[in-house]
Amino acid sequence: EFIQSSYFNKLELTRFSSSVGKFVGFTEYGVKNATNWNNNPSILSNMKAQKEVYCLNNIQTDYTAALTKS
């Protein structure tokens, strides 16, 4: 699962989760941003592609590293 969160002053404003497939806002400002970002197909497709960039290419390396340390 790929998660990207936006914070300001230790307060989470928005979060994108690949399992949900969209942005979720946690404050009034975050909800406005999440709505704008969810209505932009290029931003959503970019965020969905990040799962393949970060997660799928590195899962074997991270999994192997975790097993060898335990």
PDB file of C-alpha atoms in Angstrom:
ATOM      1  CA  GLU A   1       0.000   0.000   0.000  1.00  0.00           C
ATOM      2  CA  PHE A   2       1.257   3.461  -0.895  1.00  0.00           C
ATOM      3  CA  ILE A   3       0.320   6.324   1.448  1.00  0.00           C
ATOM      4  CA  GLN A   4       1.315   9.971   1.088  1.00  0.00           C
ATOM      5  CA  SER A   5       0.237  12.460   3.736  1.00  0.00           C
ATOM      6  CA  SER A   6       0.438  16.252   3.939  1.00  0.00           C
ATOM      7  CA  TYR A   7       1.143  17.822   7.335  1.00  0.00           C
ATOM      8  CA  PHE A   8       1.306  21.355   8.698  1.00  0.00           C
ATOM      9  CA  ASN A   9       2.304  22.061  12.319  1.00  0.00           C
ATOM     10  CA  LYS A  10       2.106  18.326  13.133  1.00  0.00           C
ATOM     11  CA  LEU A  11      -1.519  18.228  11.937  1.00  0.00           C
ATOM     12  CA  GLU A  12      -2.391  15.890   9.087  1.00  0.00           C
ATOM     13  CA  LEU A  13      -4.237  17.822   6.388  1.00  0.00           C
ATOM     14  CA  THR A  14      -4.653  15.270   3.585  1.00  0.00           C
ATOM     15  CA  ARG A  15      -3.765  11.687   2.802  1.00  0.00           C
ATOM     16  CA  PHE A  16      -3.651   9.680  -0.411  1.00  0.00           C
ATOM     17  CA  SER A  17      -3.944   5.941   0.038  1.00  0.00           C
ATOM     18  CA  SER A  18      -3.546   3.537  -2.870  1.00  0.00           C
ATOM     19  CA  SER A  19      -6.098   1.171  -1.314  1.00  0.00           C
ATOM     20  CA  VAL A  20      -8.747   3.941  -1.257  1.00  0.00           C
ATOM     21  CA  GLY A  21      -7.600   5.395  -4.585  1.00  0.00           C
ATOM     22  CA  LYS A  22      -8.282   9.018  -3.731  1.00  0.00           C
ATOM     23  CA  PHE A  23      -7.312  11.869  -1.415  1.00  0.00           C
ATOM     24  CA  VAL A  24      -9.017  12.263   1.956  1.00  0.00           C
ATOM     25  CA  GLY A  25      -9.024  15.546   3.889  1.00  0.00           C
ATOM     26  CA  PHE A  26      -8.920  15.787   7.684  1.00  0.00           C
ATOM     27  CA  THR A  27      -9.294  19.549   8.177  1.00  0.00           C
ATOM     28  CA  GLU A  28     -11.416  22.161   6.419  1.00  0.00           C
ATOM     29  CA  TYR A  29      -8.434  23.226   4.320  1.00  0.00           C
ATOM     30  CA  GLY A  30      -7.487  19.582   3.680  1.00  0.00           C
ATOM     31  CA  VAL A  31     -10.996  18.697   2.522  1.00  0.00           C
ATOM     32  CA  LYS A  32     -10.930  21.563   0.006  1.00  0.00           C
ATOM     33  CA  ASN A  33      -7.559  20.428  -1.338  1.00  0.00           C
ATOM     34  CA  ALA A  34      -8.636  16.781  -1.456  1.00  0.00           C
ATOM     35  CA  THR A  35     -11.766  17.695  -3.415  1.00  0.00           C
ATOM     36  CA  ASN A  36      -9.748  19.709  -5.943  1.00  0.00           C
ATOM     37  CA  TRP A  37      -7.120  16.969  -6.319  1.00  0.00           C
ATOM     38  CA  ASN A  38      -9.748  14.213  -6.654  1.00  0.00           C
ATOM     39  CA  ASN A  39     -11.418  16.160  -9.477  1.00  0.00           C
ATOM     40  CA  ASN A  40      -8.145  16.314 -11.433  1.00  0.00           C
ATOM     41  CA  PRO A  41      -7.613  13.003 -13.283  1.00  0.00           C
ATOM     42  CA  SER A  42      -3.933  13.683 -14.003  1.00  0.00           C
ATOM     43  CA  ILE A  43      -3.107  14.092 -10.300  1.00  0.00           C
ATOM     44  CA  LEU A  44      -5.020  10.915  -9.397  1.00  0.00           C
ATOM     45  CA  SER A  45      -3.370   8.850 -12.124  1.00  0.00           C
ATOM     46  CA  ASN A  46       0.045  10.167 -11.068  1.00  0.00           C
ATOM     47  CA  MET A  47      -0.544   9.180  -7.443  1.00  0.00           C
ATOM     48  CA  LYS A  48      -1.815   5.733  -8.441  1.00  0.00           C
ATOM     49  CA  ALA A  49       1.324   5.229 -10.531  1.00  0.00           C
ATOM     50  CA  GLN A  50       3.503   6.027  -7.511  1.00  0.00           C
ATOM     51  CA  LYS A  51       2.568   2.660  -6.012  1.00  0.00           C
ATOM     52  CA  GLU A  52       4.337   0.919  -8.875  1.00  0.00           C
ATOM     53  CA  VAL A  53       7.292   3.292  -8.730  1.00  0.00           C
ATOM     54  CA  TYR A  54       7.940   2.991  -4.993  1.00  0.00           C
ATOM     55  CA  CYS A  55       6.291  -0.206  -3.767  1.00  0.00           C
ATOM     56  CA  LEU A  56       6.413  -2.820  -6.500  1.00  0.00           C
ATOM     57  CA  ASN A  57      10.043  -2.150  -7.459  1.00  0.00           C
ATOM     58  CA  ASN A  58      11.338  -2.234  -3.878  1.00  0.00           C
ATOM     59  CA  ILE A  59       9.186  -4.842  -2.143  1.00  0.00           C
ATOM     60  CA  GLN A  60      11.623  -7.715  -2.640  1.00  0.00           C
ATOM     61  CA  THR A  61      14.579  -5.681  -1.346  1.00  0.00           C
ATOM     62  CA  ASP A  62      12.676  -4.491   1.733  1.00  0.00           C
ATOM     63  CA  TYR A  63      11.225  -7.932   2.415  1.00  0.00           C
ATOM     64  CA  THR A  64      14.656  -9.591   2.212  1.00  0.00           C
ATOM     65  CA  ALA A  65      16.215  -6.944   4.460  1.00  0.00           C
ATOM     66  CA  ALA A  66      13.478  -7.411   7.073  1.00  0.00           C
ATOM     67  CA  LEU A  67      13.899 -11.198   7.087  1.00  0.00           C
ATOM     68  CA  THR A  68      17.663 -11.114   7.489  1.00  0.00           C
ATOM     69  CA  LYS A  69      17.486  -8.778  10.515  1.00  0.00           C
ATOM     70  CA  SER A  70      15.047 -10.892  12.514  1.00  0.00           C
TER      71      SER A  70
END
